[in-house]
Short mmCIF file of C-alpha atoms in Angstrom, two decimals:
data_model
loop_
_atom_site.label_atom_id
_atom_site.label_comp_id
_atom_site.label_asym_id
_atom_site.label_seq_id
_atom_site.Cartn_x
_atom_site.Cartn_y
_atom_site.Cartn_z
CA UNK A 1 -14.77 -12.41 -19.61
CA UNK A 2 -17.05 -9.91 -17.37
CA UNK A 3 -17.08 -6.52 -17.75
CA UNK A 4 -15.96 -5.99 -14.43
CA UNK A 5 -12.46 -7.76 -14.85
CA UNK A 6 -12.15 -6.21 -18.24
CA UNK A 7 -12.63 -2.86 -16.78
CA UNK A 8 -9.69 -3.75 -14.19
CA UNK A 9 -7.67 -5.31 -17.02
CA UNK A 10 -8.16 -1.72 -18.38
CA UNK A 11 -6.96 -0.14 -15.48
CA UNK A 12 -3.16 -2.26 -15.06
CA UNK A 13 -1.51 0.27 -17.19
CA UNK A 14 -2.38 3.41 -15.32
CA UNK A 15 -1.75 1.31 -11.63
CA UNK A 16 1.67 0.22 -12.93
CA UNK A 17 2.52 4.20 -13.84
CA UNK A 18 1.45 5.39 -10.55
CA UNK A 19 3.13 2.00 -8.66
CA UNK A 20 6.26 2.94 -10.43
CA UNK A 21 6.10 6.86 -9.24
CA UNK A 22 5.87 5.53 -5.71
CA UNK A 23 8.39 2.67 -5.73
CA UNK A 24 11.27 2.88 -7.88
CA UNK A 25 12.10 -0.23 -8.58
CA UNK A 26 10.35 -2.02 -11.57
CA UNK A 27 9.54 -5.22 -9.93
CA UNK A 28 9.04 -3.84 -6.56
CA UNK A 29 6.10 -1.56 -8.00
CA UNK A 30 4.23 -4.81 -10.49
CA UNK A 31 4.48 -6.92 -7.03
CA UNK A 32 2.32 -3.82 -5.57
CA UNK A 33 -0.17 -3.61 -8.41
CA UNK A 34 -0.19 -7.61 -8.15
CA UNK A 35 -0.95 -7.39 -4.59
CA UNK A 36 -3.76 -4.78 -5.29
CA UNK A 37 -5.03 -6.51 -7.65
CA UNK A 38 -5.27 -9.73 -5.93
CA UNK A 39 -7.11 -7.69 -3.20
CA UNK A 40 -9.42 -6.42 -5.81
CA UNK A 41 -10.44 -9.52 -7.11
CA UNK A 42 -11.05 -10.88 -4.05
CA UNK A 43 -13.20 -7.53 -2.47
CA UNK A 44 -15.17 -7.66 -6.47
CA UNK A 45 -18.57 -7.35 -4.42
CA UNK A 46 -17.38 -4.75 -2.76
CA UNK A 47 -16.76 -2.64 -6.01
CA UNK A 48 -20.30 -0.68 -6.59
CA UNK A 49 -21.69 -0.28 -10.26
CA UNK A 50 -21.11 3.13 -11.45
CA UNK A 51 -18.00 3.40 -9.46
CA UNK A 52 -15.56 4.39 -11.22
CA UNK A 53 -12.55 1.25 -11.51
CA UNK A 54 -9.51 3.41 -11.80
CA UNK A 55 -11.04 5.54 -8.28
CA UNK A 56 -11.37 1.79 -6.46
CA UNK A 57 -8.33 0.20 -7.95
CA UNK A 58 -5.78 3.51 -6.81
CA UNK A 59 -7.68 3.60 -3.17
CA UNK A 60 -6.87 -0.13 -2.84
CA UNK A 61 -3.36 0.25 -4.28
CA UNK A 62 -2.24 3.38 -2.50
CA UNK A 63 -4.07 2.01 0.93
CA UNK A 64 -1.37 -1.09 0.54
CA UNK A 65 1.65 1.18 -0.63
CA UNK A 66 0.86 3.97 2.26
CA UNK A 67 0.06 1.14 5.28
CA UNK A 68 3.45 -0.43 4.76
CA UNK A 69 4.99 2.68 4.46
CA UNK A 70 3.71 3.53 7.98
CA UNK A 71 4.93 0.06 9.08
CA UNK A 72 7.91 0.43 7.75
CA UNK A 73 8.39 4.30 8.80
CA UNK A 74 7.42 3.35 12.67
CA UNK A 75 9.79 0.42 13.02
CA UNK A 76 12.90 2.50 11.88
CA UNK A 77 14.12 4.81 8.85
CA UNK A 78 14.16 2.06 6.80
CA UNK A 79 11.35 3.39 4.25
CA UNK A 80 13.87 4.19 1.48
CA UNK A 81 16.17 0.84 1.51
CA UNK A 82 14.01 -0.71 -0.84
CA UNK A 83 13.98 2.41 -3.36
CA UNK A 84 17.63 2.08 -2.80
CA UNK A 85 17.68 -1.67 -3.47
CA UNK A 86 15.68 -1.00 -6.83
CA UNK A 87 18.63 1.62 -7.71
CA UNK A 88 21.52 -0.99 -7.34
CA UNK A 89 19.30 -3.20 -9.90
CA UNK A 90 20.28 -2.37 -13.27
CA UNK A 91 17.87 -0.51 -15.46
CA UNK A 92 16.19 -2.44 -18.45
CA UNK A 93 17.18 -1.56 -21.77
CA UNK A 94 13.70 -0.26 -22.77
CA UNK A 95 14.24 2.22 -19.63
CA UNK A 96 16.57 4.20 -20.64
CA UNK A 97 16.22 7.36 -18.52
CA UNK A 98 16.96 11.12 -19.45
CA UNK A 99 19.46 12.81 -17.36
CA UNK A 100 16.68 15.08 -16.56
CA UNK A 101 14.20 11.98 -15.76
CA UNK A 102 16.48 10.41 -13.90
CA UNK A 103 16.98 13.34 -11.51
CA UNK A 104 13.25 14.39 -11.40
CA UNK A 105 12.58 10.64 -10.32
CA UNK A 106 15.24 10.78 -8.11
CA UNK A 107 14.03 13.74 -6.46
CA UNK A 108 10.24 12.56 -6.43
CA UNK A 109 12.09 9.04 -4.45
CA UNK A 110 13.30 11.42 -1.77
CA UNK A 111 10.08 13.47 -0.43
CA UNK A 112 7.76 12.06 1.83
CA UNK A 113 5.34 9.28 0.78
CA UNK A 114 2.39 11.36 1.93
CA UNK A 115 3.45 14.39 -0.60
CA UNK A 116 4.69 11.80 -3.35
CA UNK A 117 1.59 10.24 -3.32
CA UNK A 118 -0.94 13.38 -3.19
CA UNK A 119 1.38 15.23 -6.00
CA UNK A 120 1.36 12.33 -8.50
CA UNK A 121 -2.60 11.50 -8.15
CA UNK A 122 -2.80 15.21 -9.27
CA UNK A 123 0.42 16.29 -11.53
CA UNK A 124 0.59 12.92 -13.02
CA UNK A 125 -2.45 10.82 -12.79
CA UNK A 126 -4.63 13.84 -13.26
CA UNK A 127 -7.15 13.20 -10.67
CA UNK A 128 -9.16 16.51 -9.54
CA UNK A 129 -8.49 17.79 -5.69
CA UNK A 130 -11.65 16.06 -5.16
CA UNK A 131 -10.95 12.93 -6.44
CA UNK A 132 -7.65 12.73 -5.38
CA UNK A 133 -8.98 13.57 -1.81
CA UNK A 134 -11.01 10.92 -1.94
CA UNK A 135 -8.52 8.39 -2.90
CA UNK A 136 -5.85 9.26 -0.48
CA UNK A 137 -8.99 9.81 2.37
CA UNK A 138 -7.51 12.76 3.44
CA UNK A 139 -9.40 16.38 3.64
CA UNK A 140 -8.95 18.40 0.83
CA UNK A 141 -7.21 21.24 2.74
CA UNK A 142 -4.85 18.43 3.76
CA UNK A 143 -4.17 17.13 -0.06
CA UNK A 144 -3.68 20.55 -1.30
CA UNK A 145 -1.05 21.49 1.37
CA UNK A 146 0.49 18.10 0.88
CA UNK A 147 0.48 19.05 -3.12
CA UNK A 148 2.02 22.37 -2.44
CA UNK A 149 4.61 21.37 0.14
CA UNK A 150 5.65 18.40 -2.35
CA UNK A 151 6.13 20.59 -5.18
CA UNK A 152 8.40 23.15 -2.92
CA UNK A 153 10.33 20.05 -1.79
CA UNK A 154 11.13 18.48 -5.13
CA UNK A 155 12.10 21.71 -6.57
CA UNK A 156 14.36 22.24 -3.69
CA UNK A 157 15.93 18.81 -4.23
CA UNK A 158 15.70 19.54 -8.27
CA UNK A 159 17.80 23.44 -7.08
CA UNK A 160 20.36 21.38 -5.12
CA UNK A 161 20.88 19.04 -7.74
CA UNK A 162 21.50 21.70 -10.31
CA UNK A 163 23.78 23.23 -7.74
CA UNK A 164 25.78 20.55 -7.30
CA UNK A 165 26.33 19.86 -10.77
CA UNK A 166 27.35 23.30 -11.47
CA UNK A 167 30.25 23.22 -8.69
CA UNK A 168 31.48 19.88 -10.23
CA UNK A 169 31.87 21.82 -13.76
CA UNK A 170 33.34 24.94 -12.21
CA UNK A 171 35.98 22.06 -10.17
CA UNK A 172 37.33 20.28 -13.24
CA UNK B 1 -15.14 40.33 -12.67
CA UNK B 2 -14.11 38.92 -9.17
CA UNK B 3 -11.68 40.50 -7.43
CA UNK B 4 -9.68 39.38 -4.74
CA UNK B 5 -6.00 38.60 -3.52
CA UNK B 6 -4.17 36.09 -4.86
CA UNK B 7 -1.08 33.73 -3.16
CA UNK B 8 1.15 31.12 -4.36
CA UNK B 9 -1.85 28.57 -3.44
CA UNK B 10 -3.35 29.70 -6.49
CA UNK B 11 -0.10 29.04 -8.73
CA UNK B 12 -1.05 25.46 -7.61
CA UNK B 13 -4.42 25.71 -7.86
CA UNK B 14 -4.02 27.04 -11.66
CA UNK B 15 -1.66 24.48 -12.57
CA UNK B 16 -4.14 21.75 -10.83
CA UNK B 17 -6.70 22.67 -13.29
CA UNK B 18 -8.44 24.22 -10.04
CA UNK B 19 -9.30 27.41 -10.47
CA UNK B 20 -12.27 28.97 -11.29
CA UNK B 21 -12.13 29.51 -14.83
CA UNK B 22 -13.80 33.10 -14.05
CA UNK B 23 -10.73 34.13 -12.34
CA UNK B 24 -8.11 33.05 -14.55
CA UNK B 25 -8.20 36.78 -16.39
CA UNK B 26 -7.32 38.32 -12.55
CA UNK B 27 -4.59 35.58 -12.07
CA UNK B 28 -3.03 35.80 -14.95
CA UNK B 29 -3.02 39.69 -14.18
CA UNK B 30 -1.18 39.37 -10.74
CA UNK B 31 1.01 37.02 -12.26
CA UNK B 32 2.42 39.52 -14.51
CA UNK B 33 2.62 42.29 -12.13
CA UNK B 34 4.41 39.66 -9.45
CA UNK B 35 8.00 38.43 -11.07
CA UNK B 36 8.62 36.45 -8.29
CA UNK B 37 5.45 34.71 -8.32
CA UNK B 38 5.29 33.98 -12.23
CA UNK B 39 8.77 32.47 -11.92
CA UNK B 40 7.65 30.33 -9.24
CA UNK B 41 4.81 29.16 -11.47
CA UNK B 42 6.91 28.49 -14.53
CA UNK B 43 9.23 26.19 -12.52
CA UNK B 44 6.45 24.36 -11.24
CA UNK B 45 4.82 23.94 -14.42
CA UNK B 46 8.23 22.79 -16.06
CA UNK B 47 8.51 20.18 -13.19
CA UNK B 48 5.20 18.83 -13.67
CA UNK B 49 6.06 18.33 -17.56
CA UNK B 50 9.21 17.03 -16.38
CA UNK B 51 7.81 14.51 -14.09
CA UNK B 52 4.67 13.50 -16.94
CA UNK B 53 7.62 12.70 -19.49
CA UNK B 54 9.53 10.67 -17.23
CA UNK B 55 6.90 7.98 -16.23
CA UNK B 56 5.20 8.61 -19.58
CA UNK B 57 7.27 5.12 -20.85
CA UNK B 58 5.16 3.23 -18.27
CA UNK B 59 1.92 3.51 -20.50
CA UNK B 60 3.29 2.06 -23.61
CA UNK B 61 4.89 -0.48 -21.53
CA UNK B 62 3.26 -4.36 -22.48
CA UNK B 63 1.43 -5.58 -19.34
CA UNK B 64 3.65 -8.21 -17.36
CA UNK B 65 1.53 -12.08 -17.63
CA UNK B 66 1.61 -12.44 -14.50
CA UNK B 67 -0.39 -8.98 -13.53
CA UNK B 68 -3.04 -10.19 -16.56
CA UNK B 69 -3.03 -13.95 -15.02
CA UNK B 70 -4.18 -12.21 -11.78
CA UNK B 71 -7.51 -10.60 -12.98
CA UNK B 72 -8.30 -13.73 -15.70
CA UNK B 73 -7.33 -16.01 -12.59
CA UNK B 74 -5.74 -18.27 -15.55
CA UNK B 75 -2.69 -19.34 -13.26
CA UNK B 76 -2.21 -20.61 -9.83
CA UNK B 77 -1.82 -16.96 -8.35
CA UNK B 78 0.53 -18.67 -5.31
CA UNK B 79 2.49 -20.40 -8.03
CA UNK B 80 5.78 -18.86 -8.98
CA UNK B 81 6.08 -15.23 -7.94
CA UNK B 82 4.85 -14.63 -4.17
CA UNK B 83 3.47 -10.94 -5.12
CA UNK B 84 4.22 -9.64 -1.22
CA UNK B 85 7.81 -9.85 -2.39
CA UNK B 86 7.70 -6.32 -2.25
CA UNK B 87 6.46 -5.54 1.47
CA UNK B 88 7.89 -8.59 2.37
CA UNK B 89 11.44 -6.89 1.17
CA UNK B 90 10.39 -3.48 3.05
CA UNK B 91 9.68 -5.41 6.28
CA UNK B 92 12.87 -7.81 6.04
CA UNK B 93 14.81 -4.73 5.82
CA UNK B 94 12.93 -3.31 8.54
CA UNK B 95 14.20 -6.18 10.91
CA UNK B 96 17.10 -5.27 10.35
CA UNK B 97 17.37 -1.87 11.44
CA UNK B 98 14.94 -2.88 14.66
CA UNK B 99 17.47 -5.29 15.84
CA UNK B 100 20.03 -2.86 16.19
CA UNK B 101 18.00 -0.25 17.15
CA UNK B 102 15.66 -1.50 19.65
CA UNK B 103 12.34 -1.72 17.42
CA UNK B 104 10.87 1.34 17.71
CA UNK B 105 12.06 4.68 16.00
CA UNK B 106 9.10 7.63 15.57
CA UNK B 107 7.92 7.82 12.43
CA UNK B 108 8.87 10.91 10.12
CA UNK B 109 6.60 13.52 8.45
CA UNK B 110 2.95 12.21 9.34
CA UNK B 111 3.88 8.83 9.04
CA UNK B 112 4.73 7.91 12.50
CA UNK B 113 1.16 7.80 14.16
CA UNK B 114 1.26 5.04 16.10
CA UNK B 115 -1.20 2.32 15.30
CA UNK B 116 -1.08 -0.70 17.99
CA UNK B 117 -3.95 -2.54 17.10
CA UNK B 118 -2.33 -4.67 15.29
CA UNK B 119 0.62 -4.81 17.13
CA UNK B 120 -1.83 -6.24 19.77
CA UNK B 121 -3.24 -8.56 17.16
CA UNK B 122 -0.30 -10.17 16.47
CA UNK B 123 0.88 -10.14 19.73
CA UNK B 124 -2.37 -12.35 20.99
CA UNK B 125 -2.20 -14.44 17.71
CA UNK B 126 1.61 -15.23 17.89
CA UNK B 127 0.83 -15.91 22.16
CA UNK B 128 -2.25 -18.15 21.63
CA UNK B 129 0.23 -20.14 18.81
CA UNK B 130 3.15 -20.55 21.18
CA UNK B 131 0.40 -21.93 23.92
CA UNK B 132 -1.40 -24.36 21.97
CA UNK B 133 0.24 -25.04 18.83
CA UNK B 134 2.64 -27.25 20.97
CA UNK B 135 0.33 -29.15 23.02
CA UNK B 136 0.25 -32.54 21.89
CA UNK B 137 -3.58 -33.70 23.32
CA UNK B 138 -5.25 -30.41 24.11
CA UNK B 139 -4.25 -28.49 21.23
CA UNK B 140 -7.62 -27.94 20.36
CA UNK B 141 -11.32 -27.48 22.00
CA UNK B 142 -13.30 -28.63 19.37
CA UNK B 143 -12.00 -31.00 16.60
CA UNK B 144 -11.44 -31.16 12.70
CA UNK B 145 -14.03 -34.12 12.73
CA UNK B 146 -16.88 -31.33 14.27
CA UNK B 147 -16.09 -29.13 11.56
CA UNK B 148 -19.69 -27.74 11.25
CA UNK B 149 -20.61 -27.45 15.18
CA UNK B 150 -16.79 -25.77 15.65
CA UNK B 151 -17.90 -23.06 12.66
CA UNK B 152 -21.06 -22.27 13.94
CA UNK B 153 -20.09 -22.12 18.04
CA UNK B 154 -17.29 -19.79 16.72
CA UNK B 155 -19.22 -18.01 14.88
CA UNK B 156 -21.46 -17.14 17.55
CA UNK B 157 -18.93 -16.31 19.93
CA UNK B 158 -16.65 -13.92 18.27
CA UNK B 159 -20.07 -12.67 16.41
CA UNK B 160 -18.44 -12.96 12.59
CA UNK B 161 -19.37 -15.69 10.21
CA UNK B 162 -16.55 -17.67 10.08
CA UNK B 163 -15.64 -19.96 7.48
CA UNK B 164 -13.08 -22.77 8.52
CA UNK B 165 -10.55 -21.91 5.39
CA UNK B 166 -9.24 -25.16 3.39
CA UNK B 167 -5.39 -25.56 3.28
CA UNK B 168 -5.06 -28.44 1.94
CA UNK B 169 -3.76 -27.35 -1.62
CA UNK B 170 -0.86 -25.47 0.81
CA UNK B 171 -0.50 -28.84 2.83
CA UNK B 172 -2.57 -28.63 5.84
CA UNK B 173 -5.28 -30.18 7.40
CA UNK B 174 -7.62 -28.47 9.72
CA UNK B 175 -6.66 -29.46 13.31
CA UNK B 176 -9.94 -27.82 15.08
CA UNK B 177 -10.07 -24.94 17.40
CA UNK B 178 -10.64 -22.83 19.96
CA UNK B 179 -12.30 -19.85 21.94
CA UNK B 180 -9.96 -17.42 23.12
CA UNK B 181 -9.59 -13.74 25.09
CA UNK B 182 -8.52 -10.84 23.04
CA UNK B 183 -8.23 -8.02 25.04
CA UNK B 184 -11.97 -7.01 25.83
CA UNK B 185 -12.94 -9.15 22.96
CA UNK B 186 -13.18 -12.43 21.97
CA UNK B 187 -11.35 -14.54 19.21
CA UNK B 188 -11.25 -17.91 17.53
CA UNK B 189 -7.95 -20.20 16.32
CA UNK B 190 -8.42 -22.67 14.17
CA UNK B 191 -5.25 -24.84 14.18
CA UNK B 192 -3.87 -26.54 10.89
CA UNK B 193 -1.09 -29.54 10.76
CA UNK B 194 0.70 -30.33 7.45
CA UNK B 195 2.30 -34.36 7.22
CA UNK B 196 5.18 -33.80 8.72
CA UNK B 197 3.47 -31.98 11.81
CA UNK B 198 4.03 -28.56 11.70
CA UNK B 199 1.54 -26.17 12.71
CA UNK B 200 0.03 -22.86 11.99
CA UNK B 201 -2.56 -20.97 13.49
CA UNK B 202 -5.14 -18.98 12.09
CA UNK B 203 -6.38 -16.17 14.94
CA UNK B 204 -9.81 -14.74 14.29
CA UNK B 205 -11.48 -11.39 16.05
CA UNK B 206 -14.26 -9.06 15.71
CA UNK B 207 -12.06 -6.28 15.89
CA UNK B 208 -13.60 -2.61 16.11
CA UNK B 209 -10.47 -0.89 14.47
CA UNK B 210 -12.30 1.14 12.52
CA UNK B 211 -9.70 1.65 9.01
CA UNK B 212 -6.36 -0.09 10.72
CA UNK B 213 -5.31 -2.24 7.67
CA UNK B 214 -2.28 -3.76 8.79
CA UNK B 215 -0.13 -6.42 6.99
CA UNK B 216 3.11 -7.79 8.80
CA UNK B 217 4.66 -8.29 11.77
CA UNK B 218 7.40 -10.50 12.78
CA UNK B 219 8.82 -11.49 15.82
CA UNK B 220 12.76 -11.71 16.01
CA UNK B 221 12.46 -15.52 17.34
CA UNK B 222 9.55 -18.07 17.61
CA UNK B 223 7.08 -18.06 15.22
CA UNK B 224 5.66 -14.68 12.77
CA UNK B 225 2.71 -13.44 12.44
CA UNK B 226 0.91 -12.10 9.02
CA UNK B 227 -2.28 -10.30 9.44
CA UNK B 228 -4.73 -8.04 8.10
CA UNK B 229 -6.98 -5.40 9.97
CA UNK B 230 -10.23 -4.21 8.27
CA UNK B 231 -13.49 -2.62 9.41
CA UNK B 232 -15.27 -5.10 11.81
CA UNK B 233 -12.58 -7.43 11.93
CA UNK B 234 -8.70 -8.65 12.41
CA UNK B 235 -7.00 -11.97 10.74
CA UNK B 236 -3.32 -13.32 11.50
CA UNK B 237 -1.53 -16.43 10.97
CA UNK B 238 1.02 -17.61 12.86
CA UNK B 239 3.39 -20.10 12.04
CA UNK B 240 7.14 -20.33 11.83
CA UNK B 241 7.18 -21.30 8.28
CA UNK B 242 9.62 -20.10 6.03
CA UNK B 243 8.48 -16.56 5.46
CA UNK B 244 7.55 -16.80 1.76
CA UNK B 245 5.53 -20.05 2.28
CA UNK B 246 3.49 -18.55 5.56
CA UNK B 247 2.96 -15.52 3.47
CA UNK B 248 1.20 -17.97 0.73
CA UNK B 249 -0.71 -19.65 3.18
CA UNK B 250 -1.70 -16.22 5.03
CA UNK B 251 -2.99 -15.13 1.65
CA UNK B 252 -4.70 -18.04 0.78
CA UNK B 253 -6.49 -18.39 4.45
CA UNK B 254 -7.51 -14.36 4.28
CA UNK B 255 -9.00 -14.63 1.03
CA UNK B 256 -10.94 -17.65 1.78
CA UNK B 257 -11.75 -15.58 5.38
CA UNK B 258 -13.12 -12.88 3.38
CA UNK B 259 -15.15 -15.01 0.99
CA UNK B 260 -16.53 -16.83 4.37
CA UNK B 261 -17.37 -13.86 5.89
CA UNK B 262 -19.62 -12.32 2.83
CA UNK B 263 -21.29 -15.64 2.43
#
């Protein structure tokens, strides 16, 4: 095998994580990293030596999540039925989810794709502002506000979660 | 020591690993003499430890066959799973809410920019299809059996190197093709028949969308459209296939474009 798809073999586990923090649903997320990978393999000239794999493999991958995104966003508010499609499925038993997981990836579902994406390259994937900048091909004055405004949002959701919770325990 | 005024973009800037390690001593300082502020940053950090632990699993998880079968190209990659099953789901869902709603709604949040390049691609491609793909004699300018001298004359015109893709492991046989008008540019279709005579259409242009990467569009009747956008040029193929099968055949034809192209 050639170093090249043994690098990218390398890389599947880190592209499934961040697949999986964009799209919910298990299968949903693999058939993005298939699709990115397929692109890969087929763009492998395009991939210069000393690049790093992970930096080409999340550009292609998040340049296939975020364009259909945009499709999807600009034909109608359709963007979250297949997150809620991947909800109705029912978890694997190896997926067990915390209460507290469960609502943090709940929350995560809910903001924007733009801020989703930016705050896991950097809270998650631990890309630098740089890097992640790069990625995503946005300025870095762009990523960060996109990073801060994501954060504010998800705590928000994460507050009004708590909130909710604690009126259902003060109703029984 | 560097002094100067901090803000809650530094709590994300600290917790990003961002901050000059040189002014850490003077955060950490306002931090303690701002409540507020050091709350904020202990919720955030708890939510990012939060969030790490609950995709965490994902690592450990074994790495599906078919996602390794992909990079070791061991198994027919069009075989069992078509991969687009997942935009393919988004955009099916999408057709729903356009029919009711008229097919446009602006975009939310940043999302919404409007991007009609390849709404105009598809919109040629699918127009060109309807045309041609039903004449019965004139179908085609230049036929299957002039493969070489339709490549290069096409190739010329629309100024890409374009490589007639084979189809025949999807069922079809090159018809020939044509020169066509697109827009201010030009494009080439290169018909395909399978045995039973249905036809797609493969729609070709040298088009100077600069980063528009694209991927579906459908029409509500007639025949759909898949297509790609990329620096230099646009793909689509149009056929009114079921929409897994023209979603193989797209995939097969683009890659095969691409390869063309780079040769």
């Amino acid at each position: 095998m050639d170093e090249k798809k043994a690098a990218i073999l390398g890389e599947i586990p880190r592209l499934r994580r961040y697949a999986r923090s964009l799209l919910r649903d298990r299968d949903a997320a693999d058939d993005l990293v298939q699709d990115c990978l397929e692109r890969a393999l087929v763009r492998l000239d395009n991939w210069q030596t000393g690049e790093s794999p992970r930096r080409w493999l999340f550009t292609i991958m998040h340049h296939l999540f975020i364009d259909q995104m945009r499709k999807v966003n600009r034909r109608g508010e359709a963007a979250m039925l297949p997150l809620e499609a991947g909800e109705a499925v029912a978890q694997p038993a190896e997926q067990v989810e915390s209460i507290a997981s469960r609502e943090i990836i709940d929350a995560l579902q809910a903001i924007s794709p733009d801020r989703r994406a930016a705050l896991v390259m950097v809270a998650i994937e631990g890309f630098s502002y740089a890097e992640a900048a790069n990625i995503l091909g946005v300025p870095a004055g762009t990523l960060m506000s996109r990073i801060a405004r994501g954060r504010e949002e998800l705590r928000g959701l994460l507050d009004d979660t708590a909130r909710r919770r604690a009126i259902r325990i003060v109703e029984k | 020591m560097i002094r100067r005024d901090f803000s809650e973009r530094d709590i994300h800037m600290a917790l990003d690993g961002e901050l000059p390690s040189d002014e850490r001593a003077a955060y950490d300082a306002w931090l303690d003499a701002n409540p507020e502020m050091k709350a904020k940053s202990a919720r955030f950090t708890a939510d990012r430890t939060a969030l790490r632990a609950a995709f965490a699993g994902v690592l450990d998880e074994a790495v599906p066959a078919r996602l390794r079968k992909v990079v070791l190209g061991e198994a027919p990659v069009k075989a069992a799973v078509p991969s687009s099953r997942w935009w393919l789901a988004a955009a099916a869902a999408v057709l729903l809410v356009a029919g009711g709603l008229g097919g446009y709604l602006a975009g939310v949040d940043g999302m919404g920019q409007e991007d009609p390049a390849e709404d105009r691609l598809a919109e040629q491609a699918i127009a060109a299809h309807v045309i041609y793909a039903a004449e019965k004699r004139h179908a085609v300018e230049v036929p299957a059996s002039d493969k070489d001298h339709l490549q290069t004359w096409l190739s010329n015109r629309i100024g890409l190197k374009l490589v007639a893709p084979d189809l025949t492991a999807n069922g079809f046989q090159l018809v020939g093709g044509r020169l066509l008008p697109a827009g201010e540019n030009k494009a080439a279709m290169l018909l395909y028949e399978d045995d039973k005579g249905e036809r797609i259409s493969l729609f070709v242009t040298a088009e100077s969308a600069e980063n528009a990467k694209g991927t579906y569009i459908a029409a509500q009747d007639g025949p759909e459209a898949v297509y790609w956008l990329d620096k230099g040029y646009g793909c689509a193929v149009v056929g009114s296939l079921p929409r897994e099968q023209l979603a193989v055949v797209a995939k097969s034809a683009y890659g095969q474009l691409l390869a063309g192209l780079a040769s």
